[in-house]
Amino acid sequence: QVQLVESGGGLVQAGGSLRLSCAVSGRTFSSYAMGWFRQAPGKEREFVAGINWSGGVTYYSDSVKGRFTISRDNAKSTVFLQMNSLKPEDTALYYCGTAQGNVLTTRAYRYDYWGQGTQVTVSS
């Protein structure tokens, strides 16, 4: 049974930082690309950042590029999202997902397992 457990969300003031973690079990973590998505109330889930199986390739949405950093620790089966210079528009429920293969993808339908989400709220 594949499980993804996110942590690290919370309430932070604009300009602050948070580090999200996503621990994966039940799958050979190092064989799969990983991604972070977010969903704000009334909006569709959107891609935030992705990383390939080795960590050597990363990709970011334009809205977070230069502020967020995705990384992974294959020995600990965990993917991270370091979020700096947070803005109120970053407020959302953040999800991690495992891709169907080892190649990074921005398409939500190419992810087959998801965590329960962790709430990030940025106050102005």
Coordinates of N, CA and C in Angstrom, one line a residue:
Q1 N 0.8 -1.2 0.0 CA 0.0 0.0 0.0 C 0.9 1.2 0.0
V2 N 0.7 2.1 -1.0 CA 1.5 3.3 -1.1 C 0.9 4.4 -0.3
Q3 N 1.7 5.0 0.6 CA 1.3 6.1 1.4 C 2.2 7.3 1.2
L4 N 1.6 8.5 1.2 CA 2.4 9.8 1.2 C 1.8 10.6 2.3
V5 N 2.8 11.1 3.1 CA 2.4 11.9 4.3 C 3.1 13.2 4.2
E6 N 2.4 14.3 4.0 CA 3.0 15.6 4.0 C 3.0 16.3 5.4
S7 N 3.9 17.1 5.6 CA 4.0 17.9 6.9 C 4.7 19.2 6.6
G8 N 4.7 20.1 7.6 CA 5.4 21.3 7.5 C 4.6 22.6 7.2
G9 N 3.3 22.4 6.9 CA 2.5 23.5 6.6 C 2.2 24.4 7.8
G10 N 1.6 25.5 7.6 CA 1.3 26.4 8.8 C 0.9 27.8 8.3
L11 N 0.9 28.6 9.3 CA 0.6 30.1 9.1 C 1.8 30.9 9.2
V12 N 2.1 31.7 8.2 CA 3.3 32.5 8.2 C 3.0 33.9 7.6
Q13 N 3.8 34.9 8.0 CA 3.6 36.2 7.4 C 4.2 36.3 6.1
A14 N 3.7 37.2 5.3 CA 4.3 37.4 3.9 C 5.8 37.7 4.1
G15 N 6.6 37.1 3.2 CA 8.0 37.3 3.2 C 8.7 36.2 4.0
G16 N 7.9 35.4 4.7 CA 8.4 34.3 5.5 C 8.7 33.0 4.7
S17 N 9.1 32.0 5.5 CA 9.5 30.7 4.8 C 8.9 29.6 5.5
L18 N 8.7 28.5 4.8 CA 8.2 27.2 5.3 C 8.9 26.1 4.5
R19 N 9.1 25.0 5.1 CA 9.7 23.8 4.4 C 8.7 22.7 4.6
L20 N 8.2 22.2 3.4 CA 7.3 21.1 3.4 C 8.1 19.8 3.2
S21 N 7.6 18.7 3.8 CA 8.1 17.4 3.6 C 7.1 16.4 3.2
C22 N 7.5 15.4 2.5 CA 6.5 14.4 2.0 C 7.2 13.1 2.1
A23 N 6.8 12.2 3.1 CA 7.4 10.9 3.3 C 6.6 9.9 2.5
V24 N 7.3 9.0 1.8 CA 6.6 8.0 0.9 C 7.0 6.6 1.4
S25 N 6.0 5.8 1.5 CA 6.2 4.4 1.8 C 5.4 3.5 0.9
G26 N 5.8 2.2 0.8 CA 5.1 1.3 0.0 C 5.5 1.3 -1.5
R27 N 6.5 2.0 -1.9 CA 6.9 2.1 -3.3 C 8.4 2.3 -3.3
T28 N 9.1 1.9 -4.3 CA 10.5 2.1 -4.5 C 10.7 3.6 -4.9
F29 N 10.9 4.4 -3.8 CA 10.8 5.8 -4.0 C 11.8 6.3 -5.1
S30 N 13.0 5.8 -5.1 CA 14.0 6.3 -6.0 C 13.7 6.0 -7.5
S31 N 12.7 5.2 -7.8 CA 12.3 4.9 -9.2 C 11.3 5.9 -9.8
Y32 N 10.8 6.8 -9.0 CA 9.7 7.7 -9.5 C 10.0 9.1 -9.3
A33 N 9.6 9.9 -10.3 CA 9.6 11.3 -10.2 C 8.5 11.8 -9.2
M34 N 8.7 12.9 -8.6 CA 7.8 13.5 -7.6 C 7.4 14.9 -8.0
G35 N 6.3 15.3 -7.4 CA 5.8 16.6 -7.7 C 5.0 17.2 -6.5
W36 N 5.0 18.5 -6.5 CA 4.2 19.3 -5.5 C 3.2 20.1 -6.3
F37 N 1.9 20.0 -5.8 CA 0.8 20.7 -6.4 C 0.1 21.5 -5.3
R38 N -0.7 22.4 -5.7 CA -1.5 23.2 -4.7 C -2.8 23.5 -5.2
Q39 N -3.8 23.6 -4.3 CA -5.1 24.0 -4.6 C -5.7 25.0 -3.6
A40 N -6.1 26.1 -4.2 CA -6.7 27.2 -3.4 C -8.2 27.0 -3.5
P41 N -9.0 27.5 -2.5 CA -10.4 27.4 -2.5 C -11.0 27.9 -3.8
G42 N -11.9 27.1 -4.5 CA -12.5 27.6 -5.7 C -11.6 27.5 -6.9
K43 N -10.4 27.0 -6.8 CA -9.5 26.9 -7.9 C -9.1 25.4 -8.2
E44 N -8.6 25.2 -9.4 CA -8.2 23.8 -9.7 C -6.8 23.6 -9.1
R45 N -6.5 22.3 -9.0 CA -5.1 21.9 -8.5 C -4.1 22.4 -9.6
E46 N -3.1 23.0 -9.1 CA -2.0 23.5 -10.1 C -0.7 22.9 -9.7
F47 N 0.1 22.7 -10.7 CA 1.5 22.3 -10.6 C 2.3 23.4 -9.9
V48 N 3.2 23.0 -9.0 CA 4.1 23.9 -8.3 C 5.5 23.6 -8.7
A49 N 6.0 22.4 -8.4 CA 7.4 22.0 -8.7 C 7.4 20.5 -8.9
G50 N 8.4 20.1 -9.7 CA 8.6 18.7 -9.9 C 10.1 18.3 -9.9
I51 N 10.4 17.0 -9.7 CA 11.8 16.6 -9.6 C 11.8 15.2 -10.2
N52 N 12.9 14.9 -11.0 CA 13.0 13.6 -11.5 C 13.5 12.6 -10.5
W53 N 13.6 11.3 -10.9 CA 13.9 10.2 -10.0 C 15.2 10.5 -9.2
S54 N 16.2 11.0 -9.9 CA 17.5 11.2 -9.2 C 17.7 12.5 -8.5
G55 N 16.8 13.5 -8.8 CA 17.0 14.8 -8.2 C 17.8 15.7 -9.1
G56 N 18.3 15.2 -10.3 CA 19.1 16.0 -11.2 C 18.4 16.9 -12.0
V57 N 17.1 16.8 -12.1 CA 16.3 17.6 -13.0 C 15.1 18.2 -12.2
T58 N 14.9 19.4 -12.2 CA 13.8 20.1 -11.5 C 13.1 21.1 -12.4
Y59 N 11.8 21.3 -12.1 CA 11.1 22.3 -12.9 C 10.1 23.0 -12.0
Y60 N 9.8 24.3 -12.3 CA 9.0 25.1 -11.4 C 7.9 25.8 -12.2
S61 N 6.8 26.1 -11.6 CA 5.9 27.0 -12.3 C 6.4 28.4 -12.2
D62 N 6.0 29.2 -13.1 CA 6.5 30.6 -13.2 C 6.2 31.4 -11.9
S63 N 5.1 31.0 -11.3 CA 4.7 31.8 -10.1 C 5.6 31.5 -8.9
V64 N 6.3 30.5 -8.9 CA 7.2 30.2 -7.7 C 8.7 30.1 -8.0
K65 N 9.0 30.2 -9.3 CA 10.4 30.1 -9.7 C 11.2 31.2 -9.0
G66 N 12.4 30.8 -8.5 CA 13.2 31.7 -7.8 C 12.9 31.9 -6.3
R67 N 11.8 31.3 -5.9 CA 11.4 31.4 -4.5 C 11.3 30.1 -3.8
F68 N 10.9 29.1 -4.6 CA 10.7 27.7 -4.0 C 11.8 26.8 -4.6
T69 N 12.2 25.8 -3.8 CA 13.2 24.8 -4.2 C 12.7 23.4 -3.8
I70 N 12.6 22.5 -4.8 CA 12.2 21.1 -4.6 C 13.5 20.3 -4.5
S71 N 13.5 19.3 -3.6 CA 14.7 18.4 -3.4 C 14.2 17.1 -2.9
R72 N 15.0 16.1 -3.0 CA 14.6 14.8 -2.5 C 15.8 14.1 -1.8
D73 N 15.5 13.2 -0.9 CA 16.4 12.4 -0.3 C 16.0 10.9 -0.5
N74 N 16.6 10.3 -1.5 CA 16.1 8.9 -1.8 C 16.4 7.9 -0.7
A75 N 17.4 8.2 0.1 CA 17.7 7.3 1.2 C 16.6 7.3 2.3
K76 N 15.9 8.5 2.4 CA 14.9 8.6 3.4 C 13.5 8.6 2.7
S77 N 13.4 8.4 1.4 CA 12.1 8.3 0.7 C 11.3 9.5 1.0
T78 N 11.9 10.7 0.9 CA 11.3 11.9 1.3 C 11.6 13.0 0.2
V79 N 10.5 13.8 -0.1 CA 10.7 14.9 -1.0 C 10.4 16.2 -0.2
F80 N 11.1 17.3 -0.5 CA 11.0 18.5 0.2 C 10.6 19.7 -0.7
L81 N 9.9 20.7 -0.1 CA 9.7 21.9 -0.8 C 10.0 23.1 0.1
Q82 N 11.1 23.7 -0.2 CA 11.5 24.9 0.6 C 10.9 26.1 -0.1
M83 N 10.1 26.8 0.7 CA 9.3 28.0 0.2 C 9.8 29.2 0.9
N84 N 10.4 30.1 0.2 CA 10.9 31.4 0.7 C 10.1 32.5 0.1
S85 N 10.2 33.7 0.7 CA 9.6 34.9 0.2 C 8.1 34.6 -0.1
L86 N 7.4 34.0 0.9 CA 6.0 33.6 0.6 C 5.1 34.9 0.5
K87 N 4.1 34.7 -0.4 CA 3.2 35.7 -0.7 C 1.8 35.3 -0.3
P88 N 0.8 36.2 0.0 CA -0.5 35.7 0.3 C -1.1 34.8 -0.8
E89 N -0.8 35.1 -2.0 CA -1.3 34.3 -3.1 C -0.8 32.8 -3.1
D90 N 0.2 32.5 -2.3 CA 0.7 31.2 -2.1 C -0.2 30.3 -1.2
T91 N -1.2 31.0 -0.6 CA -2.1 30.3 0.3 C -2.9 29.2 -0.4
A92 N -2.7 28.0 0.1 CA -3.4 26.8 -0.6 C -3.2 25.6 0.2
L93 N -3.8 24.5 -0.2 CA -3.5 23.2 0.3 C -2.5 22.6 -0.6
Y94 N -1.4 22.2 0.0 CA -0.3 21.7 -0.8 C -0.2 20.2 -0.8
Y95 N -0.1 19.5 -2.0 CA -0.1 18.1 -2.1 C 1.2 17.6 -2.7
C96 N 1.7 16.5 -2.3 CA 2.8 15.9 -3.0 C 2.2 14.6 -3.7
G97 N 2.8 14.3 -4.8 CA 2.3 13.2 -5.6 C 3.5 12.4 -6.2
T98 N 3.3 11.1 -6.4 CA 4.3 10.3 -7.1 C 3.9 10.1 -8.6
A99 N 4.8 10.3 -9.5 CA 4.5 10.2 -10.9 C 4.4 8.7 -11.3
Q100 N 3.9 8.5 -12.4 CA 3.8 7.1 -12.9 C 5.1 6.5 -13.4
G101 N 6.1 7.4 -13.6 CA 7.4 6.9 -14.1 C 8.5 7.8 -13.4
N102 N 9.7 7.6 -14.0 CA 10.8 8.3 -13.4 C 11.1 9.7 -14.0
V103 N 10.2 10.1 -15.0 CA 10.4 11.4 -15.7 C 9.5 12.4 -15.1
L104 N 10.1 13.6 -14.9 CA 9.4 14.7 -14.3 C 8.2 15.1 -15.2
T105 N 7.1 15.4 -14.7 CA 5.9 15.8 -15.4 C 5.1 16.9 -14.6
T106 N 4.5 17.8 -15.4 CA 3.7 18.8 -14.7 C 2.2 18.5 -14.8
R107 N 1.8 17.4 -15.4 CA 0.4 17.0 -15.6 C -0.1 16.2 -14.4
A108 N -1.1 16.6 -13.7 CA -1.6 16.0 -12.5 C -2.1 14.6 -12.8
Y109 N -2.6 14.3 -14.0 CA -3.2 13.0 -14.4 C -2.1 12.0 -14.5
R110 N -0.8 12.4 -14.6 CA 0.3 11.5 -14.7 C 0.9 11.1 -13.3
Y111 N 0.2 11.5 -12.3 CA 0.6 11.2 -10.9 C -0.5 10.2 -10.4
D112 N 0.0 9.1 -9.8 CA -1.0 8.1 -9.4 C -1.2 7.9 -7.9
Y113 N -0.4 8.5 -7.1 CA -0.6 8.5 -5.7 C -0.4 9.9 -5.1
W114 N -1.3 10.3 -4.2 CA -1.2 11.6 -3.6 C -1.3 11.5 -2.0
G115 N -0.7 12.5 -1.4 CA -0.9 12.7 0.0 C -2.2 13.4 0.4
Q116 N -2.4 13.6 1.6 CA -3.7 14.2 2.1 C -3.6 15.7 2.1
G117 N -2.5 16.3 1.9 CA -2.3 17.7 1.8 C -1.9 18.3 3.1
T118 N -1.2 19.4 3.0 CA -0.9 20.2 4.2 C -1.2 21.7 3.9
Q119 N -1.8 22.4 4.8 CA -2.3 23.7 4.6 C -1.2 24.7 4.8
V120 N -1.0 25.6 3.8 CA -0.1 26.8 3.9 C -1.0 28.0 3.8
T121 N -0.9 28.9 4.8 CA -1.6 30.1 4.9 C -0.6 31.3 5.1
V122 N -0.6 32.2 4.2 CA 0.3 33.4 4.2 C -0.5 34.6 4.5
S123 N -0.2 35.3 5.6 CA -1.0 36.5 5.9 C -0.2 37.7 5.4
S124 N -1.0 38.7 5.1 CA -0.4 40.0 4.5 C 0.0 40.9 5.6

